[in-house]
Amino acid sequence: MSVIDWLLESDPAIRWQVLRDLTDASPDEVAAERARVEREGWGARLLALQGGDGLWDGGACFPASYTGGEPGQPWTATMHTLQTLQIFGLDPASEAARRAIPLITEHGRWEYAGQPYFDGEVEPCINGRTIETGSYFGVDVSAIVERIVGERLADGGWNCEVENGSVRSSFHTTINVLDGLFAFERATGSSTAVREARRSGEEYLLERGLFRRKSTGEVADAAYLDFAFPYYWRHDVLRALDYFRRSGAEPDPRMAEAVEIVRSRRQPDGRWLLDRVHPGRVHFALEEGVGKPSRWNTLRALRVLAWWQG
């Protein structure tokens, strides 16, 4: 079985992206497969878990039942589930999305201070993800965008720890904000302020080769070299490269080392493994486990390499 056939022997959430990004399938074929996300497989399973108030597990960032003490961070609340549905490619015009988003708008409140869900919270990592899903599903998140553009740090990126005194950006927060700003630009058109903010965040990552400290050149965190899925709020080089690919950026020589890391992880059978699972409560597993072949990592790695090779 070829790698493409193996990928196509999967869930509609993967199949439609394989057809779009790695084959010569027609737009009608891609659209028909994408429409199945709402009705079948992982997408349908997640949608079935939505509460009557529109929330997942009763909360915005954390489940209503969460009291701490669990391994890792629970990933079953609304923010993480919405991000996953967006990654799956749930059509914003679908009946399920048109039903879900108004309910979240009405009932969703952030645990931090009870802010309405699509008004955002205080942490730019959370707000970046809210901008991304809000823009994708057709919500006006321009007020959060204006806020986050004004929170850019002197080194070009963002950090959730600013309120605790940090003056340096982080890889994690910056990639979340970049994903959000790009989704906002794609949904609404660009502006000088948003475009400049996104370019500065990209430079923050590129100056560090996507994974190194600028000051010493050392690997900033060994976890950045592991390919996890779902990635949630965490940075790694495969996620960053897939962002640059998706944004329409030209390959930059400063990405070359990160690309070689991706290339080097390809197994003899042409697939990539799941390197890491971020611990925490989940609705259900999307991969077979750490060390096993990963369809999500293989899909993302193949399209990153195709983009890099032109």
CSV table of C-alpha atoms in Angstrom, one decimal:
chain,number,residue,atom,x,y,z
A,1,MET,CA,0.0,0.0,0.0
A,2,SER,CA,1.4,3.4,-0.9
A,3,VAL,CA,1.6,6.2,1.7
A,4,ILE,CA,-1.2,8.1,-0.1
A,5,ASP,CA,-3.4,5.1,-0.1
A,6,TRP,CA,-2.7,4.6,3.6
A,7,LEU,CA,-3.7,8.2,4.3
A,8,LEU,CA,-6.9,7.8,2.3
A,9,GLU,CA,-7.8,4.8,4.3
A,10,SER,CA,-8.6,7.1,7.2
A,11,ASP,CA,-11.1,9.6,8.5
A,12,PRO,CA,-12.8,12.2,6.3
A,13,ALA,CA,-10.9,14.9,8.2
A,14,ILE,CA,-7.7,13.6,6.8
A,15,ARG,CA,-8.9,12.3,3.5
A,16,TRP,CA,-10.2,15.6,2.1
A,17,GLN,CA,-6.9,17.3,3.0
A,18,VAL,CA,-4.9,14.5,1.3
A,19,LEU,CA,-7.1,14.9,-1.8
A,20,ARG,CA,-6.6,18.7,-1.8
A,21,ASP,CA,-2.9,18.9,-0.9
A,22,LEU,CA,-1.3,15.7,-2.2
A,23,THR,CA,-3.3,14.5,-5.2
A,24,ASP,CA,-4.8,15.9,-8.4
A,25,ALA,CA,-8.4,15.4,-7.1
A,26,SER,CA,-11.0,17.9,-8.5
A,27,PRO,CA,-12.4,20.6,-6.3
A,28,ASP,CA,-15.8,18.8,-6.4
A,29,GLU,CA,-14.1,15.6,-5.1
A,30,VAL,CA,-12.4,17.6,-2.3
A,31,ALA,CA,-15.6,19.4,-1.3
A,32,ALA,CA,-17.7,16.2,-1.2
A,33,GLU,CA,-15.1,14.5,1.1
A,34,ARG,CA,-14.9,17.6,3.3
A,35,ALA,CA,-18.7,17.6,3.7
A,36,ARG,CA,-18.5,14.2,5.3
A,37,VAL,CA,-16.6,15.7,8.3
A,38,GLU,CA,-19.9,16.9,9.7
A,39,ARG,CA,-21.6,13.6,9.3
A,40,GLU,CA,-19.0,10.9,9.9
A,41,GLY,CA,-16.0,9.9,11.9
A,42,TRP,CA,-14.1,12.2,14.3
A,43,GLY,CA,-15.9,15.3,13.3
A,44,ALA,CA,-19.4,13.8,13.9
A,45,ARG,CA,-18.2,12.3,17.2
A,46,LEU,CA,-16.9,15.6,18.5
A,47,LEU,CA,-20.1,17.4,17.4
A,48,ALA,CA,-22.2,14.8,19.2
A,49,LEU,CA,-20.4,15.7,22.5
A,50,GLN,CA,-21.5,19.3,22.4
A,51,GLY,CA,-23.7,20.3,25.3
A,52,GLY,CA,-27.1,21.9,25.0
A,53,ASP,CA,-25.6,25.2,25.9
A,54,GLY,CA,-23.1,24.9,23.0
A,55,LEU,CA,-20.1,24.2,25.2
A,56,TRP,CA,-17.9,21.1,25.3
A,57,ASP,CA,-17.5,19.7,28.8
A,58,GLY,CA,-19.2,22.7,30.3
A,59,GLY,CA,-16.3,25.2,30.0
A,60,ALA,CA,-14.3,27.6,27.8
A,61,CYS,CA,-10.7,26.7,28.5
A,62,PHE,CA,-11.3,24.1,31.3
A,63,PRO,CA,-14.1,21.5,31.8
A,64,ALA,CA,-16.7,22.6,34.4
A,65,SER,CA,-15.7,19.5,36.5
A,66,TYR,CA,-12.0,20.4,36.5
A,67,THR,CA,-10.6,20.9,40.0
A,68,GLY,CA,-6.9,20.2,39.2
A,69,GLY,CA,-4.8,17.3,40.1
A,70,GLU,CA,-5.1,15.5,36.8
A,71,PRO,CA,-2.1,14.5,34.7
A,72,GLY,CA,-1.4,17.3,32.2
A,73,GLN,CA,-4.1,19.7,31.1
A,74,PRO,CA,-7.6,18.6,30.2
A,75,TRP,CA,-8.3,19.1,26.4
A,76,THR,CA,-12.0,18.5,26.4
A,77,ALA,CA,-13.3,22.0,26.9
A,78,THR,CA,-14.7,24.3,24.2
A,79,MET,CA,-11.5,26.1,23.1
A,80,HIS,CA,-9.5,22.9,22.3
A,81,THR,CA,-12.5,21.2,20.7
A,82,LEU,CA,-13.3,24.1,18.4
A,83,GLN,CA,-9.6,24.2,17.4
A,84,THR,CA,-9.7,20.5,16.6
A,85,LEU,CA,-12.9,20.9,14.5
A,86,GLN,CA,-11.3,23.7,12.6
A,87,ILE,CA,-8.2,21.5,11.9
A,88,PHE,CA,-10.6,18.8,10.7
A,89,GLY,CA,-12.0,21.3,8.3
A,90,LEU,CA,-15.6,21.4,9.5
A,91,ASP,CA,-17.3,23.7,7.0
A,92,PRO,CA,-18.3,27.0,8.7
A,93,ALA,CA,-21.4,27.0,6.5
A,94,SER,CA,-22.5,23.6,7.7
A,95,GLU,CA,-25.6,23.1,9.7
A,96,ALA,CA,-23.6,21.9,12.7
A,97,ALA,CA,-21.3,25.0,12.7
A,98,ARG,CA,-24.2,27.4,12.2
A,99,ARG,CA,-25.9,25.9,15.2
A,100,ALA,CA,-22.8,25.7,17.5
A,101,ILE,CA,-21.3,29.1,17.1
A,102,PRO,CA,-24.3,31.2,18.2
A,103,LEU,CA,-24.7,29.0,21.3
A,104,ILE,CA,-21.1,29.5,22.2
A,105,THR,CA,-21.5,33.2,21.7
A,106,GLU,CA,-24.5,33.3,24.0
A,107,HIS,CA,-23.3,30.9,26.7
A,108,GLY,CA,-19.5,30.7,26.6
A,109,ARG,CA,-17.6,32.6,29.4
A,110,TRP,CA,-13.9,32.5,30.2
A,111,GLU,CA,-13.0,31.1,33.5
A,112,TYR,CA,-10.5,34.0,34.1
A,113,ALA,CA,-13.1,36.7,34.7
A,114,GLY,CA,-16.3,35.6,33.0
A,115,GLN,CA,-15.7,37.5,29.7
A,116,PRO,CA,-17.9,36.5,26.8
A,117,TYR,CA,-16.1,33.8,24.7
A,118,PHE,CA,-15.5,35.7,21.5
A,119,ASP,CA,-14.5,38.8,23.4
A,120,GLY,CA,-11.3,37.0,24.4
A,121,GLU,CA,-9.5,36.6,27.6
A,122,VAL,CA,-6.3,38.2,28.9
A,123,GLU,CA,-3.6,35.8,27.7
A,124,PRO,CA,-2.4,36.3,24.1
A,125,CYS,CA,-2.0,32.5,23.6
A,126,ILE,CA,-5.7,32.0,24.4
A,127,ASN,CA,-6.7,35.1,22.4
A,128,GLY,CA,-4.7,33.9,19.4
A,129,ARG,CA,-6.5,30.7,19.3
A,130,THR,CA,-9.9,32.5,19.8
A,131,ILE,CA,-9.1,34.8,16.9
A,132,GLU,CA,-8.2,31.8,14.7
A,133,THR,CA,-11.4,29.8,15.4
A,134,GLY,CA,-13.6,32.9,15.5
A,135,SER,CA,-12.3,34.1,12.1
A,136,TYR,CA,-12.7,30.6,10.7
A,137,PHE,CA,-16.3,30.3,11.9
A,138,GLY,CA,-17.3,33.8,10.8
A,139,VAL,CA,-17.3,35.6,14.1
A,140,ASP,CA,-16.3,39.3,14.4
A,141,VAL,CA,-13.1,39.1,16.5
A,142,SER,CA,-11.7,42.5,15.4
A,143,ALA,CA,-11.6,43.8,19.0
A,144,ILE,CA,-9.3,41.0,20.1
A,145,VAL,CA,-7.1,41.5,17.1
A,146,GLU,CA,-6.7,45.2,17.9
A,147,ARG,CA,-5.8,44.2,21.4
A,148,ILE,CA,-3.3,41.6,20.4
A,149,VAL,CA,-1.6,43.7,17.8
A,150,GLY,CA,-1.0,46.3,20.6
A,151,GLU,CA,0.5,43.6,22.9
A,152,ARG,CA,3.4,42.7,20.6
A,153,LEU,CA,6.7,42.8,22.4
A,154,ALA,CA,9.9,44.6,21.4
A,155,ASP,CA,11.5,41.4,20.1
A,156,GLY,CA,8.6,40.9,17.6
A,157,GLY,CA,6.5,38.2,19.2
A,158,TRP,CA,4.1,37.6,22.2
A,159,ASN,CA,4.2,35.9,25.6
A,160,CYS,CA,1.3,34.9,27.9
A,161,GLU,CA,3.6,35.7,30.9
A,162,VAL,CA,3.7,39.4,30.3
A,163,GLU,CA,1.2,40.0,33.1
A,164,ASN,CA,3.7,38.2,35.3
A,165,GLY,CA,6.6,40.4,34.3
A,166,SER,CA,8.0,38.7,31.2
A,167,VAL,CA,9.5,41.1,28.5
A,168,ARG,CA,10.6,38.4,26.1
A,169,SER,CA,8.4,36.5,23.6
A,170,SER,CA,7.8,32.8,23.6
A,171,PHE,CA,7.6,30.3,20.7
A,172,HIS,CA,4.3,28.9,22.0
A,173,THR,CA,2.4,32.1,22.3
A,174,THR,CA,3.8,33.6,19.1
A,175,ILE,CA,2.8,30.6,16.9
A,176,ASN,CA,-0.7,30.8,18.4
A,177,VAL,CA,-1.0,34.5,17.6
A,178,LEU,CA,0.4,34.0,14.1
A,179,ASP,CA,-2.2,31.3,13.4
A,180,GLY,CA,-4.9,33.7,14.6
A,181,LEU,CA,-3.8,36.7,12.7
A,182,PHE,CA,-3.5,34.7,9.5
A,183,ALA,CA,-7.0,33.3,9.9
A,184,PHE,CA,-8.3,36.9,10.5
A,185,GLU,CA,-6.5,38.2,7.4
A,186,ARG,CA,-7.9,35.4,5.3
A,187,ALA,CA,-11.4,36.0,6.5
A,188,THR,CA,-11.5,39.8,6.5
A,189,GLY,CA,-8.6,41.1,4.3
A,190,SER,CA,-5.4,42.5,5.6
A,191,SER,CA,-4.6,45.8,7.2
A,192,THR,CA,-1.2,47.5,7.6
A,193,ALA,CA,-1.2,47.0,11.4
A,194,VAL,CA,-2.1,43.3,11.2
A,195,ARG,CA,0.2,42.6,8.4
A,196,GLU,CA,3.1,44.2,10.2
A,197,ALA,CA,2.4,42.4,13.4
A,198,ARG,CA,2.2,39.0,11.6
A,199,ARG,CA,5.5,39.7,9.8
A,200,SER,CA,7.2,40.6,13.0
A,201,GLY,CA,6.0,37.4,14.7
A,202,GLU,CA,7.3,35.4,11.7
A,203,GLU,CA,10.7,37.2,12.0
A,204,TYR,CA,10.8,36.3,15.7
A,205,LEU,CA,10.6,32.6,14.7
A,206,LEU,CA,12.8,32.8,11.7
A,207,GLU,CA,15.6,34.6,13.6
A,208,ARG,CA,15.7,31.5,15.8
A,209,GLY,CA,15.5,29.0,13.0
A,210,LEU,CA,12.1,28.0,14.5
A,211,PHE,CA,13.6,26.2,17.5
A,212,ARG,CA,16.9,27.8,18.7
A,213,ARG,CA,17.7,30.5,21.2
A,214,LYS,CA,18.8,33.6,19.5
A,215,SER,CA,21.3,34.4,22.2
A,216,THR,CA,23.2,31.2,22.2
A,217,GLY,CA,22.0,29.2,19.2
A,218,GLU,CA,21.1,26.3,21.5
A,219,VAL,CA,17.9,24.3,21.1
A,220,ALA,CA,15.4,26.2,23.1
A,221,ASP,CA,13.4,23.2,24.1
A,222,ALA,CA,13.9,19.6,22.9
A,223,ALA,CA,10.1,19.2,22.7
A,224,TYR,CA,10.1,21.6,19.7
A,225,LEU,CA,11.8,18.8,17.7
A,226,ASP,CA,9.0,16.3,18.5
A,227,PHE,CA,5.9,16.2,16.3
A,228,ALA,CA,2.8,16.0,18.4
A,229,PHE,CA,-0.8,15.8,17.4
A,230,PRO,CA,-3.0,17.4,18.4
A,231,TYR,CA,-0.6,20.2,19.2
A,232,TYR,CA,-3.2,22.5,21.1
A,233,TRP,CA,-1.2,25.6,22.3
A,234,ARG,CA,2.2,24.1,21.9
A,235,HIS,CA,4.9,24.9,19.4
A,236,ASP,CA,7.0,22.5,17.4
A,237,VAL,CA,8.9,22.8,14.1
A,238,LEU,CA,6.4,20.8,12.1
A,239,ARG,CA,3.5,23.0,13.3
A,240,ALA,CA,5.5,26.2,12.5
A,241,LEU,CA,6.5,25.0,9.0
A,242,ASP,CA,2.9,24.1,8.2
A,243,TYR,CA,1.9,27.6,9.3
A,244,PHE,CA,4.4,29.1,6.8
A,245,ARG,CA,3.2,26.8,4.1
A,246,ARG,CA,-0.4,27.6,4.7
A,247,SER,CA,0.2,31.3,4.9
A,248,GLY,CA,1.7,31.4,1.4
A,249,ALA,CA,5.2,32.4,2.5
A,250,GLU,CA,8.1,31.7,0.3
A,251,PRO,CA,10.6,29.2,1.7
A,252,ASP,CA,13.3,31.0,3.7
A,253,PRO,CA,16.8,29.7,4.1
A,254,ARG,CA,16.4,30.2,7.9
A,255,MET,CA,13.9,27.3,7.8
A,256,ALA,CA,16.3,24.9,6.2
A,257,GLU,CA,17.5,23.2,9.4
A,258,ALA,CA,13.9,22.7,10.6
A,259,VAL,CA,13.0,21.2,7.2
A,260,GLU,CA,15.9,18.8,7.4
A,261,ILE,CA,14.6,17.7,10.9
A,262,VAL,CA,11.3,16.9,9.3
A,263,ARG,CA,12.9,15.1,6.4
A,264,SER,CA,15.1,13.1,8.7
A,265,ARG,CA,12.1,11.7,10.6
A,266,ARG,CA,10.7,10.0,7.6
A,267,GLN,CA,10.6,6.2,8.1
A,268,PRO,CA,11.8,3.7,5.5
A,269,ASP,CA,8.2,3.1,4.6
A,270,GLY,CA,7.6,6.8,3.8
A,271,ARG,CA,5.6,7.5,7.0
A,272,TRP,CA,6.2,9.6,10.1
A,273,LEU,CA,5.7,8.5,13.6
A,274,LEU,CA,3.8,10.2,16.5
A,275,ASP,CA,6.6,11.5,18.7
A,276,ARG,CA,4.7,13.0,21.5
A,277,VAL,CA,1.2,13.2,23.0
A,278,HIS,CA,0.6,16.2,25.2
A,279,PRO,CA,-0.9,14.7,28.4
A,280,GLY,CA,-4.4,15.4,29.6
A,281,ARG,CA,-8.0,14.3,29.4
A,282,VAL,CA,-9.3,13.9,25.8
A,283,HIS,CA,-12.6,13.0,24.2
A,284,PHE,CA,-11.0,10.2,22.2
A,285,ALA,CA,-7.6,9.4,20.7
A,286,LEU,CA,-6.9,10.5,17.1
A,287,GLU,CA,-3.7,8.5,16.7
A,288,GLU,CA,-2.6,4.9,17.7
A,289,GLY,CA,0.0,6.1,20.2
A,290,VAL,CA,3.5,7.4,20.6
A,291,GLY,CA,6.0,5.6,18.4
A,292,LYS,CA,3.3,4.4,16.0
A,293,PRO,CA,2.8,5.7,12.4
A,294,SER,CA,0.9,9.0,12.5
A,295,ARG,CA,-1.4,9.9,9.7
A,296,TRP,CA,-1.6,13.5,10.9
A,297,ASN,CA,2.1,13.9,11.1
A,298,THR,CA,2.6,12.2,7.7
A,299,LEU,CA,0.0,14.4,6.0
A,300,ARG,CA,1.5,17.6,7.4
A,301,ALA,CA,5.2,16.5,6.7
A,302,LEU,CA,4.4,15.6,3.1
A,303,ARG,CA,2.7,18.9,2.3
A,304,VAL,CA,5.5,20.9,4.1
A,305,LEU,CA,8.2,19.1,2.0
A,306,ALA,CA,6.2,19.5,-1.2
A,307,TRP,CA,5.9,23.3,-0.5
A,308,TRP,CA,9.6,23.5,0.4
A,309,GLN,CA,10.6,21.8,-2.9
A,310,GLY,CA,8.4,24.1,-4.8
